[in-house]
Short mmCIF file of C-alpha atoms and ligand atoms in Angstrom, two decimals:
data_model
loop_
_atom_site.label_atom_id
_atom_site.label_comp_id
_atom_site.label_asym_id
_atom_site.label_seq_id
_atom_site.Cartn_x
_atom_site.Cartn_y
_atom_site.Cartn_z
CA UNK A 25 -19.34 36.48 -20.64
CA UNK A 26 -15.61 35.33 -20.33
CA UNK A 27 -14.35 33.81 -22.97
CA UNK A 28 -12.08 30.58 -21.58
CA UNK A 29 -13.34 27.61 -22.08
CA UNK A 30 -12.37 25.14 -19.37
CA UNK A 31 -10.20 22.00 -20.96
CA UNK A 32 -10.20 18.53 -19.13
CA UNK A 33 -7.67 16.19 -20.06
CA UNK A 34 -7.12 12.36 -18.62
CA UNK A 35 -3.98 10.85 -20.42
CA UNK A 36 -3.80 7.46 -20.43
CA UNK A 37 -0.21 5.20 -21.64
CA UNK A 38 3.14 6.08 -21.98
CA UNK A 39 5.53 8.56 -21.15
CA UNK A 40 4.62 10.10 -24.88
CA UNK A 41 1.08 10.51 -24.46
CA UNK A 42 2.14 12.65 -21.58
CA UNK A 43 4.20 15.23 -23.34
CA UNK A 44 1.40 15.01 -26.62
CA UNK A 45 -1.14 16.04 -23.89
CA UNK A 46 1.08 18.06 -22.18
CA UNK A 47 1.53 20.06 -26.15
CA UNK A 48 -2.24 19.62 -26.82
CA UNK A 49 -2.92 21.74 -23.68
CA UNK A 50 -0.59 24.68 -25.09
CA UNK A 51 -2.13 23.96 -28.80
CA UNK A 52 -5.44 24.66 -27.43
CA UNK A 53 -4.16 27.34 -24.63
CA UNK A 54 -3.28 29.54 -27.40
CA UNK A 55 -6.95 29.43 -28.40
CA UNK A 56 -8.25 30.42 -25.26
CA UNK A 57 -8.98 27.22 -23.26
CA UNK A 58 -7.95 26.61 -19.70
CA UNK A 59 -7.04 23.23 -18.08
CA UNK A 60 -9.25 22.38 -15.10
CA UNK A 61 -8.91 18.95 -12.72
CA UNK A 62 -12.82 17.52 -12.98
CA UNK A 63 -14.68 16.40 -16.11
CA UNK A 64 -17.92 18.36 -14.59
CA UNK A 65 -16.13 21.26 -14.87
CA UNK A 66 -14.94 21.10 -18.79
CA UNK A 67 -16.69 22.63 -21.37
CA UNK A 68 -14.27 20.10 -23.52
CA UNK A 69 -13.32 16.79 -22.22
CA UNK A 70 -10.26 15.27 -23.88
CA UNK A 71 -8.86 11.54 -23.35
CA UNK A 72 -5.67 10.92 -24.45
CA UNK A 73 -5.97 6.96 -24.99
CA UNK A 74 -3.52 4.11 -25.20
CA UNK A 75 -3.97 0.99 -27.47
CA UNK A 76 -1.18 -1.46 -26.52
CA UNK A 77 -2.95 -4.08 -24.23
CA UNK A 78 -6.68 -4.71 -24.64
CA UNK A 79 -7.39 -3.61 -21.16
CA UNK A 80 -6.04 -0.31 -22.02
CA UNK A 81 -8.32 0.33 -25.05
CA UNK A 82 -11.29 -0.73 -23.01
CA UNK A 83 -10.70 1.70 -19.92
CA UNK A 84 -11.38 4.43 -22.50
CA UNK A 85 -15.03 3.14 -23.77
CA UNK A 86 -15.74 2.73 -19.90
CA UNK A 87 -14.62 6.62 -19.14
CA UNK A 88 -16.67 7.62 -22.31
CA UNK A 89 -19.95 6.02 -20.80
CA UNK A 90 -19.26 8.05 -17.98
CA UNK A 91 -19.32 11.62 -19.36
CA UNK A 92 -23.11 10.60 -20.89
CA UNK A 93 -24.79 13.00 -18.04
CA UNK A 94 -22.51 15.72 -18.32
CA UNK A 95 -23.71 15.79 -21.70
CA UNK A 96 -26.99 15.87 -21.20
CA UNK A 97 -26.70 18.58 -18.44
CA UNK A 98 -24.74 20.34 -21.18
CA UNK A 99 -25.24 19.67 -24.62
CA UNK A 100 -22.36 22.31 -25.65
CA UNK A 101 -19.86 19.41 -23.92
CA UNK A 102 -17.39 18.60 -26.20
CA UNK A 103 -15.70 15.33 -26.29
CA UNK A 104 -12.63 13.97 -27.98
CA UNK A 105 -10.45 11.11 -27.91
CA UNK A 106 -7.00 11.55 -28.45
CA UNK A 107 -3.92 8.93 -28.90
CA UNK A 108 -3.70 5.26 -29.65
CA UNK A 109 -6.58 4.17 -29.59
CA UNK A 110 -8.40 7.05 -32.11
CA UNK A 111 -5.14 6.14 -34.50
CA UNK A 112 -6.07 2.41 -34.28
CA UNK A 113 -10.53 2.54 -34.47
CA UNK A 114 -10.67 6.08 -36.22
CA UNK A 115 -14.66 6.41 -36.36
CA UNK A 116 -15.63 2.94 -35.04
CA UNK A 117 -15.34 4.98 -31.69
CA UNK A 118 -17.94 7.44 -32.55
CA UNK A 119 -20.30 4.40 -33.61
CA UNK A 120 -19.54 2.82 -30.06
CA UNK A 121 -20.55 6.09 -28.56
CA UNK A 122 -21.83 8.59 -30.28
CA UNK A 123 -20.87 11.26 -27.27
CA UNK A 124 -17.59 11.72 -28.97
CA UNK A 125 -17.30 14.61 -30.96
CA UNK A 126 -13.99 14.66 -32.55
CA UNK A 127 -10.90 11.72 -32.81
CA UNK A 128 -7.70 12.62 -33.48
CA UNK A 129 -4.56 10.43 -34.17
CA UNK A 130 -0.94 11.09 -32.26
CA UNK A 131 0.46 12.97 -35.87
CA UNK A 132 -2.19 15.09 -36.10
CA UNK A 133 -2.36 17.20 -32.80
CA UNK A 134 -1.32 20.23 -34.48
CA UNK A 135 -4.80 20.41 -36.35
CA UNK A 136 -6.98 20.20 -33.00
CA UNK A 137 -7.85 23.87 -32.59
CA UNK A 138 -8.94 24.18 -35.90
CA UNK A 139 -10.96 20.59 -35.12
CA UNK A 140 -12.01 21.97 -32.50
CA UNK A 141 -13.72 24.73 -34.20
CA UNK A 142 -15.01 22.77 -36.51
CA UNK A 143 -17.74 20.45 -33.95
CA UNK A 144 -18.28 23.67 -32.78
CA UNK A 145 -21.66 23.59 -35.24
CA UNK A 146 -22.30 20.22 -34.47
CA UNK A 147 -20.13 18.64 -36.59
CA UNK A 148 -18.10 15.27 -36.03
CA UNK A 149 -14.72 15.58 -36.89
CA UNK A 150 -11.80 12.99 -37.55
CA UNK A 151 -8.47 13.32 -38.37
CA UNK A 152 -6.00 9.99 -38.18
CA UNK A 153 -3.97 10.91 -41.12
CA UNK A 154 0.11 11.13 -40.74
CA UNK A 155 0.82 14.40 -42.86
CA UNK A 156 3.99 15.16 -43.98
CA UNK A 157 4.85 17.87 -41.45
CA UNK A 158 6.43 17.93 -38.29
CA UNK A 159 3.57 18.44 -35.50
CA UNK A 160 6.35 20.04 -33.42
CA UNK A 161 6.81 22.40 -35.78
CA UNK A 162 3.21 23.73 -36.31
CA UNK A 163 2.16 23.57 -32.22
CA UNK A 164 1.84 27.13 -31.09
CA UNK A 165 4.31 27.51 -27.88
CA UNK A 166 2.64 27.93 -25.00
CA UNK A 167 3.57 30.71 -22.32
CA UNK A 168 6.48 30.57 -20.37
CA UNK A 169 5.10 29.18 -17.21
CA UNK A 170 7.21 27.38 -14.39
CA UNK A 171 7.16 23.55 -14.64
CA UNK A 172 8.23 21.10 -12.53
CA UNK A 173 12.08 20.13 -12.14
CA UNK A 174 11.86 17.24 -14.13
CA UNK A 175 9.98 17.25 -18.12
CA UNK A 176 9.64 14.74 -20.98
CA UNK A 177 11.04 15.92 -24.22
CA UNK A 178 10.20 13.74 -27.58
CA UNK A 179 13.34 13.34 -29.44
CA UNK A 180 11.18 10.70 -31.65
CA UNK A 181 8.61 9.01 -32.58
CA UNK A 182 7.32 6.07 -34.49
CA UNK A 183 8.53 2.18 -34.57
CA UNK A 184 9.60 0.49 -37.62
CA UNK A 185 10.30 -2.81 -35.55
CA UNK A 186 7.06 -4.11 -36.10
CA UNK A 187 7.29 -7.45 -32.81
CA UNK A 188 4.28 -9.49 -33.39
CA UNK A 189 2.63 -8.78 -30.64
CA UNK A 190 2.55 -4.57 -30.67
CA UNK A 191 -0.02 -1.99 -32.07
CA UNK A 192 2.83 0.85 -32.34
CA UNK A 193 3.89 0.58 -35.38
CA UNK A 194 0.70 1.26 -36.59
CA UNK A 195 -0.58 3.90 -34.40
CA UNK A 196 2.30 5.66 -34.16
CA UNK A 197 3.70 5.52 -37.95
CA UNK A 198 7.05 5.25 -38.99
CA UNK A 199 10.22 6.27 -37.15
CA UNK A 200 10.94 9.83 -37.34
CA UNK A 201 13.34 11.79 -35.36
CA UNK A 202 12.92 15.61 -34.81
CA UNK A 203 15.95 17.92 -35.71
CA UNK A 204 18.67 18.27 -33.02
CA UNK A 205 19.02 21.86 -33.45
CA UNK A 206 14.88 22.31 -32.05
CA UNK A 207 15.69 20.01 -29.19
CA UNK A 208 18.77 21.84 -28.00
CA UNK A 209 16.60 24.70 -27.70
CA UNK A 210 13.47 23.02 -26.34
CA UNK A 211 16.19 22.03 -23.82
CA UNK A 212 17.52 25.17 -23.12
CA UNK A 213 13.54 26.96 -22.90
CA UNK A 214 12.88 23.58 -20.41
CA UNK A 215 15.81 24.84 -18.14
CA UNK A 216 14.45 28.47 -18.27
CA UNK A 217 11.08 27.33 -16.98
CA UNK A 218 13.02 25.72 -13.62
CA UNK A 219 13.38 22.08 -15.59
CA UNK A 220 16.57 20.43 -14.10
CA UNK A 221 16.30 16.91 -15.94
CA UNK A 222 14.84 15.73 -18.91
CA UNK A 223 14.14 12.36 -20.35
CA UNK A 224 14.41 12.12 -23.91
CA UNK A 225 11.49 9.89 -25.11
CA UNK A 226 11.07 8.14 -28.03
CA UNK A 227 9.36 4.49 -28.99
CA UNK A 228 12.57 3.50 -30.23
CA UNK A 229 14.55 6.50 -28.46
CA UNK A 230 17.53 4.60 -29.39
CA UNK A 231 17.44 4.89 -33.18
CA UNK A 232 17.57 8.70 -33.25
CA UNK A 233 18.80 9.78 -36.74
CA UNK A 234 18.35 13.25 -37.57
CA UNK A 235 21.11 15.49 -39.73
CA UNK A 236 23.68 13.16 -39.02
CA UNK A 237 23.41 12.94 -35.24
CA UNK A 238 23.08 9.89 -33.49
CA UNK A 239 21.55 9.63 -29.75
CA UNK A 240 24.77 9.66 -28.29
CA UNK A 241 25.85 13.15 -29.62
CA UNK A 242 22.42 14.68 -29.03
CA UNK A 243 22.98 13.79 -25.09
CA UNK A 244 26.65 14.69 -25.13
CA UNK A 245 25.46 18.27 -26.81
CA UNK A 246 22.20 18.83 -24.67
CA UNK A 247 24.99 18.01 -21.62
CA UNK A 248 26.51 21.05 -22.32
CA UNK A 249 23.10 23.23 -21.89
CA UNK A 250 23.63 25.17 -18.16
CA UNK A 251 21.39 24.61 -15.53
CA UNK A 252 20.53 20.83 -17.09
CA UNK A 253 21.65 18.27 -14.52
CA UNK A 254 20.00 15.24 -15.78
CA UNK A 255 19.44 13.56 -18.72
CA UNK A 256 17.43 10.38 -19.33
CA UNK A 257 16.61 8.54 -22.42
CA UNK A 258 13.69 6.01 -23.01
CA UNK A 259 12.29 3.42 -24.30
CA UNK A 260 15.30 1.80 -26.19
CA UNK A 261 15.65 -1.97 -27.89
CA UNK A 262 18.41 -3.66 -27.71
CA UNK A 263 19.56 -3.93 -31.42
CA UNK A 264 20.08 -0.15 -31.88
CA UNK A 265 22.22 -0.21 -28.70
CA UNK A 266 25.38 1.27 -30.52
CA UNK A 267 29.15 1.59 -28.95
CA UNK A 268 28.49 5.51 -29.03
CA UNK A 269 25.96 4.77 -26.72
CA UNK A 270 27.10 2.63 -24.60
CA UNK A 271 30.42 4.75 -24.29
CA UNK A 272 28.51 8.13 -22.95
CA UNK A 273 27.23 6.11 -20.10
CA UNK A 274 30.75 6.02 -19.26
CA UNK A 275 31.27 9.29 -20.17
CA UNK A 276 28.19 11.60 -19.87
CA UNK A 277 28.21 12.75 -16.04
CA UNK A 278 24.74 14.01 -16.69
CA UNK A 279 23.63 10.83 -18.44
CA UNK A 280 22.21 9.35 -15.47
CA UNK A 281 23.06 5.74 -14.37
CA UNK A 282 19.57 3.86 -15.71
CA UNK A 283 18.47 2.48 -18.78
CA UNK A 284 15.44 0.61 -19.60
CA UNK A 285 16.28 -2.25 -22.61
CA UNK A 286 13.29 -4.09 -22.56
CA UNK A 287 13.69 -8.04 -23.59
CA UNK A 288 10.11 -9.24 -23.86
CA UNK A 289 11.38 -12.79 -23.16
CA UNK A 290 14.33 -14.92 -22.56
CA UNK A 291 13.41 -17.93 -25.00
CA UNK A 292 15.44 -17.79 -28.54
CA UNK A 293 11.90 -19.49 -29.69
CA UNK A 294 9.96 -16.78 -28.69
CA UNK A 295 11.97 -14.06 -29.27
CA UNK A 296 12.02 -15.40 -33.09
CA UNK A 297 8.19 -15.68 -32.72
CA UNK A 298 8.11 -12.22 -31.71
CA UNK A 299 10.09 -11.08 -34.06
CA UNK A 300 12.80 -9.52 -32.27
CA UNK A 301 15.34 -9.89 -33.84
CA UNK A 302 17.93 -11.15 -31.16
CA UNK A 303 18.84 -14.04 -29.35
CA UNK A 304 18.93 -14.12 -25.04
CA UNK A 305 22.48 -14.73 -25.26
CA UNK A 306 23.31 -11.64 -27.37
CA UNK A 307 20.89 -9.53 -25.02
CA UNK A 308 22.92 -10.31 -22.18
CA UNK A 309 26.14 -9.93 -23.99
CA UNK A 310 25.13 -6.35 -24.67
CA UNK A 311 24.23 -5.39 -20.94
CA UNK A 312 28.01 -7.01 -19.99
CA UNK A 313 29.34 -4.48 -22.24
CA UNK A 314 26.65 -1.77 -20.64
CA UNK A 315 27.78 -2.49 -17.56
CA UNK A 316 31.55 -2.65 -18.25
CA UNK A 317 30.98 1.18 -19.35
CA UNK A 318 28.95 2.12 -16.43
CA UNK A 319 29.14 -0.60 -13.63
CA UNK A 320 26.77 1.08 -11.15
CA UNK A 321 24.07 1.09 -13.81
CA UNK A 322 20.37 -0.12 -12.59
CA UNK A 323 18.66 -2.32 -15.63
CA UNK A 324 15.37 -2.39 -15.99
CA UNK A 325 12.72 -4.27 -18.57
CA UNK A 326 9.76 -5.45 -19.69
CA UNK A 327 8.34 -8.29 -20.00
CA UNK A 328 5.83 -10.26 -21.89
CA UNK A 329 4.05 -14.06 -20.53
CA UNK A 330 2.07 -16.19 -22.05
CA UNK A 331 3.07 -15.04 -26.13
CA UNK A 332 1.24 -17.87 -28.55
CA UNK A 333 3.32 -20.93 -28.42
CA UNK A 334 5.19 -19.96 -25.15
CA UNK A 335 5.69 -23.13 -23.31
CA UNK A 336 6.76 -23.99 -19.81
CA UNK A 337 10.57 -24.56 -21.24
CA UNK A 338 10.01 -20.69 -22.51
CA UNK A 339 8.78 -19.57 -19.84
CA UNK A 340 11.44 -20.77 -17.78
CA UNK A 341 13.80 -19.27 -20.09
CA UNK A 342 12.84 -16.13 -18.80
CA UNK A 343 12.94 -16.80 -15.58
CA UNK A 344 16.58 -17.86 -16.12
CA UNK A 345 17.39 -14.40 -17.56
CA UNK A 346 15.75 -12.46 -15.11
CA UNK A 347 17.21 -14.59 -12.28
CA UNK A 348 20.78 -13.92 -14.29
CA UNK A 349 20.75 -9.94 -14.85
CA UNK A 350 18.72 -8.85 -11.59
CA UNK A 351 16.32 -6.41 -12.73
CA UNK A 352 16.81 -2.91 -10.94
CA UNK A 353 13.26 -2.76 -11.45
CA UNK A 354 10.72 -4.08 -14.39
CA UNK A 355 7.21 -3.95 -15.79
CA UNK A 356 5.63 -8.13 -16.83
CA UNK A 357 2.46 -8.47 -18.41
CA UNK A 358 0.28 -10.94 -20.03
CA UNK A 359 0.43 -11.14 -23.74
CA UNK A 360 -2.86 -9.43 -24.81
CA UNK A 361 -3.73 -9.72 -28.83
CA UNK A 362 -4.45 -6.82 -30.75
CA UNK A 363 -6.19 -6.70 -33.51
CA UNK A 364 -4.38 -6.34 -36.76
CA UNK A 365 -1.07 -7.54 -35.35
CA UNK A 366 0.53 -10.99 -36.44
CA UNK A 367 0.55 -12.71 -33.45
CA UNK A 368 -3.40 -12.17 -32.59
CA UNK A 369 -3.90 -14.87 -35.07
CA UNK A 370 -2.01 -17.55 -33.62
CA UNK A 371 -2.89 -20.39 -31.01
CA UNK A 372 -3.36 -18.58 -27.59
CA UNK A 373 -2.31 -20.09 -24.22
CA UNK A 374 -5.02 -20.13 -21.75
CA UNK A 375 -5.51 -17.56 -19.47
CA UNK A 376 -4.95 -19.40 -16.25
CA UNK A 377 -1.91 -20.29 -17.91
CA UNK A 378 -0.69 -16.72 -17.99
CA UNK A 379 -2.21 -15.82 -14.24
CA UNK A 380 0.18 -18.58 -13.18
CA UNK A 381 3.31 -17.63 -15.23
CA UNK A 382 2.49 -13.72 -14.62
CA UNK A 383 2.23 -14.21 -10.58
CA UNK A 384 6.11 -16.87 -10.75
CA UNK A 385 7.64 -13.81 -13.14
CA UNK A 386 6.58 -11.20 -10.76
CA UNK A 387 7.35 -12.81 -7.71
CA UNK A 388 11.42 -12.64 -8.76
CA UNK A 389 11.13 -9.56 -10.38
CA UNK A 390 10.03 -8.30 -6.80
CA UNK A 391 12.62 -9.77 -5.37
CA UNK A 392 15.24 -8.64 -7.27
CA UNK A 393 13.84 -4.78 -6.61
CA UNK A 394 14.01 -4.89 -3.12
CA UNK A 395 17.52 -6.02 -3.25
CA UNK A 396 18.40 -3.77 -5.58
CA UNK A 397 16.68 -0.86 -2.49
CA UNK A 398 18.17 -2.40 0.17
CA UNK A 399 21.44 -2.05 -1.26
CA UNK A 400 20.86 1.66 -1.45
CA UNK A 401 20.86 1.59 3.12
CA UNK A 402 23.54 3.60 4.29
CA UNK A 403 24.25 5.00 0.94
CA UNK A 404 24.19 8.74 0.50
CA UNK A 405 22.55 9.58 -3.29
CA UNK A 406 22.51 12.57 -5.11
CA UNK A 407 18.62 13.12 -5.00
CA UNK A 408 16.55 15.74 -6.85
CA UNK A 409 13.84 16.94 -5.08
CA UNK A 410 10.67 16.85 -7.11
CA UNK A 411 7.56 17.90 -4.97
CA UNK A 412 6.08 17.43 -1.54
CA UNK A 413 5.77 14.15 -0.01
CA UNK A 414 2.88 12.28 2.05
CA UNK A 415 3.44 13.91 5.48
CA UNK A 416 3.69 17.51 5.93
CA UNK A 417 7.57 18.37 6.26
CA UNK A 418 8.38 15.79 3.81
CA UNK A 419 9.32 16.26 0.55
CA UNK A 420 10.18 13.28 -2.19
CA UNK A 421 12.82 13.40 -5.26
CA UNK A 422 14.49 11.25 -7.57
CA UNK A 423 17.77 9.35 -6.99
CA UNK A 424 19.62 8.69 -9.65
CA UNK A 425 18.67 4.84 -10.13
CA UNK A 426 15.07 6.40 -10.41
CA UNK A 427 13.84 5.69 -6.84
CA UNK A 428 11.40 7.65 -5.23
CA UNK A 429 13.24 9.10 -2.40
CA UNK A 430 11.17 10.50 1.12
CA UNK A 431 13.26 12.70 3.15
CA UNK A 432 12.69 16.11 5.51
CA UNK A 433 12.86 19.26 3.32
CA UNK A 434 10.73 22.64 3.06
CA UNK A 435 9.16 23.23 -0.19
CA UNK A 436 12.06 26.09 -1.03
CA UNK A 437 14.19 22.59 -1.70
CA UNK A 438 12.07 21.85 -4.96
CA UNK A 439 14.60 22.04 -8.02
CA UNK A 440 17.48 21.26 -6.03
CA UNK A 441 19.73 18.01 -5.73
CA UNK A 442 20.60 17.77 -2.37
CA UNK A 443 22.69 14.96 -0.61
CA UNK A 444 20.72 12.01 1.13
CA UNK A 445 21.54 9.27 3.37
CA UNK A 446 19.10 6.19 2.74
CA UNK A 447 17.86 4.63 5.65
CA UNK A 448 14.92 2.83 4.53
CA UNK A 449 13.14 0.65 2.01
CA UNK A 450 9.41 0.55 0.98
CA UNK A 451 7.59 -1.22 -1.30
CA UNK A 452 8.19 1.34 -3.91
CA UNK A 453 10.66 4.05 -2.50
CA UNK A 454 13.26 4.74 -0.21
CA UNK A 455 13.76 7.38 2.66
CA UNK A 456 16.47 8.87 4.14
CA UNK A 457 17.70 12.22 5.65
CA UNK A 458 19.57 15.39 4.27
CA UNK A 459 23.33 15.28 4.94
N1 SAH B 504 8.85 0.69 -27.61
C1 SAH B 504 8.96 -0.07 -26.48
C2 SAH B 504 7.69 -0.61 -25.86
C3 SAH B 504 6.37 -0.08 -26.14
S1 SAH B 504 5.06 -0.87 -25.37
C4 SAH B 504 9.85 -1.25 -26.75
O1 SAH B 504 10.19 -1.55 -27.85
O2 SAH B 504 10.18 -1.92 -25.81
C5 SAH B 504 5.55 -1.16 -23.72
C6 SAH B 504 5.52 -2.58 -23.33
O3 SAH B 504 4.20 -3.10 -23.40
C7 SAH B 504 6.31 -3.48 -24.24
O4 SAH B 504 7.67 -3.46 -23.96
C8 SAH B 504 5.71 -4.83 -23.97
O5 SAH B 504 6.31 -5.47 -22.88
C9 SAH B 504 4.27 -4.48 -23.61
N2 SAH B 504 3.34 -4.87 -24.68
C10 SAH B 504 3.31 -4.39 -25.94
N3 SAH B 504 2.34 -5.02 -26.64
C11 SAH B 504 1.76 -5.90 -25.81
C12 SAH B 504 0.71 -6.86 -25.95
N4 SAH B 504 0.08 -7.03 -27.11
N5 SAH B 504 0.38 -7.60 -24.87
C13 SAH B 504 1.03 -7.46 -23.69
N6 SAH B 504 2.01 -6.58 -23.51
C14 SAH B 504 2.39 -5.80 -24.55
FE1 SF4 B 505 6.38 -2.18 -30.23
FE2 SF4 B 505 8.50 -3.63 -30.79
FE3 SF4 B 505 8.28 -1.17 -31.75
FE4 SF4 B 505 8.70 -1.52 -29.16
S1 SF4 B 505 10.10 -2.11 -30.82
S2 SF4 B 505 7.24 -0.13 -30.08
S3 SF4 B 505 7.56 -3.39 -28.74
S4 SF4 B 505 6.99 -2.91 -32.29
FE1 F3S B 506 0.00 3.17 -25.54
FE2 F3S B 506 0.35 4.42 -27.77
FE3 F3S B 506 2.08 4.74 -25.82
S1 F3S B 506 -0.42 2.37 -27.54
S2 F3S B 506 2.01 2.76 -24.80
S3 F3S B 506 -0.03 5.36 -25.79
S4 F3S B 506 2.54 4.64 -27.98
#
């Protein structure tokens, strides 16, 4: 009898649940278990869960009822929830449905082989705590196998912001920032595995404090690493938006031309509800300066309708700032309370209300994407070329405004940034030719 066990994982969320799965999978590699791509497969089915909309949290519970024949068929099945939504409902999820064996919070992925070990004997196992420790420093590495060109790389983690409306800053803890000396080298190992960009993630990526660097040195120093062509940073708020910052964009050749400052909304009232911590005005004061440094930059933000007490006037506010700073591209949803936060207590608007708003927001933020793409025909972008595309003979990359680019290339191409003319626009990509 062989003795790898067969690991599924579905990752649900952010950009940061994909790099904790992404470390899980080497955690538990180095103990002998092997990703496969079906849940009938696995003798251990992991969902790495996200918490921040209600929807979210309730796609996991619906996957979980799922996986009750599996378990049946094989009673050695493991199960385990990962992520958000284990931080935020610790054991309530194994009353919900008792299939789940073990639930394990974001901070403490470093413990999972050992609580893995631990259901072995039928046990139910929980671990939400946030230790002390680094994670990052206690996750075995995993081999040196090829990735893709382009990898996530958690710089840090944690909110201390604390909007009204958002479960981060408890499931996630406090902001921490990892040391710059480790990233440098998790850089540097990322390049040697056939990485060419990274994107530097972090809930508040922007705040990065660790032995006395700021996020603008830790970008200017990673620049340096060989073989790295592009760096990206996200998710970043607008108060920690510092002049170092803002100066690499102009400087940084790497530091590629798009940055994601999510607003939430362009009412002063409902920022202050929010708890932001920022007027509209001052927001788009800040991207004039952003865009003074780095004029060909492409914005892009989220957005948040229907927050208790948002009124037509509000709402319109936002439309007015959207219609003013022409969104690159951006990501609107309704306001969904979550339990625990300030806002959920407040006087909801109704949710034909937010249908209405949501479908008006959308509509301009649509807009104002396709304009942004159709400015890109008859451009030539540098475009790095990620994997193969839809059609045989096609192969799809990145340009540098984060468009998915379509163009003619073998698969040798992959890794490479190679010169493209844009000829067309789709709803979500562009396409072009090699020059
Ligand atoms: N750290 C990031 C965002 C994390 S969540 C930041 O500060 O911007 C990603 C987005 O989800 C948020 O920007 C917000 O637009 C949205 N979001 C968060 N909580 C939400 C809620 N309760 N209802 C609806 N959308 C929410
Ligand atoms: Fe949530 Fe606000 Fe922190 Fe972003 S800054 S993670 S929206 S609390
Ligand atoms: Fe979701 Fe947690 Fe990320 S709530 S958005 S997975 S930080």
């Amino acid at each position: 009898m062989s003795d790898t066990k067969k690991l599924f994982v579905k990752t649900y969320g952010c950009q940061m649940n994909v790099y904790d799965s992404e470390r899980m999978v080497d955690a538990l590699g180095a103990d002998g278990f092997e990703t496969v791509e079906t849940p009938d497969e696995a003798d251990m089915i992991l969902l790495n869960t996200c918490h921040i909309r209600e929807k979210a949290a309730e796609k996991v519970y619906s996957e979980l009822g799922r996986y009750r024949k599996l378990k049946e068929a094989k009673p050695d099945l493991k199960i385990g929830v990962a992520g958000c939504v284990a931080q935020a409902e610790g054991e309530e999820i194994m009353r919900r449905q008792p299939l789940v064996d073990l639930v394990v919070g974001p901070q403490a992925y470093h413990r999972l082989p050992d609580m893995v070990q631990r259901t072995d004997n039928g046990a139910k196992v929980i671990d939400t705590d946030f230790p002390e420790e680094d994670k990052f420093d206690h996750l075995p590495r995993g081999p040196k196998a090829r990735r893709a060109p382009s990898a996530f790389l958690t710089v840090q983690e944690g909110c201390d912001k604390f909007c009204a409306f958002c479960v981060v800053p408890y499931t996630r803890g406090a902001e921490v920032s990892r040391p710059p000396e480790r990233l440098l080298a998790e850089a540097r190992d990322l390049v040697e595995r056939g990485v060419v960009e990274v994107t530097l993630l972090g809930q508040n990526v922007n705040a990065y404090e660790a032995d006395g660097w700021r996020l603008a040195k830790l970008i200017r120093e990673m620049a340096r690493t060989d073989g790295l062509e592009r760096i990206r940073f996200t998710t970043s708020h607008p108060n920690d938006m510092g002049d170092d910052l803002i100066e690499a964009f102009g400087e940084v050749d790497k530091l590629m031309p798009y940055l994601h400052l999510p607003v939430q909304s362009g009412s002063d009232t409902v920022l202050k509800a929010m708890n932001r911590h920022h007027t509209a005005e001052e927001y788009l004061r800040l991207l004039e300066r952003i865009r003074a440094a780095r004029p060909d930059i492409a914005l892009s933000g989220d957005f948040i309708v229907g927050f208790p007490g948002e009124d037509e006037a509000d709402f319109r506010a936002t439309l007015d700032l959207c219609a003013e700073v022409r969104y690159a591209q951006a990501f609107s949803f309704k306001y969904s309370a979550r339990p625990g936060t300030p806002a959920a207590d407040r006087a909801h608007v109704s949710e034909e209300v937010k249908s209405e708003r949501l479908a008006r927001l959308q509509e301009m933020l649509t807009d104002h994407q396709m304009a942004f793409q159709q400015s890109m025909i008859g451009k030539t972008l540098p475009v790095l070329v990620e994997k193969q595309g839809r059609e045989t003979g096609q192969m799809v990359g990145k340009s540098p405004y984060l468009h998915a680019v379509h163009f003619q290339a073998d698969s040798t191409m992959a890794g490479k940034i190679v010169q493209v003319r844009v000829e067309g626009s789709e709803r979500n990509s562009l396409s072009g030719v090699c020059v």
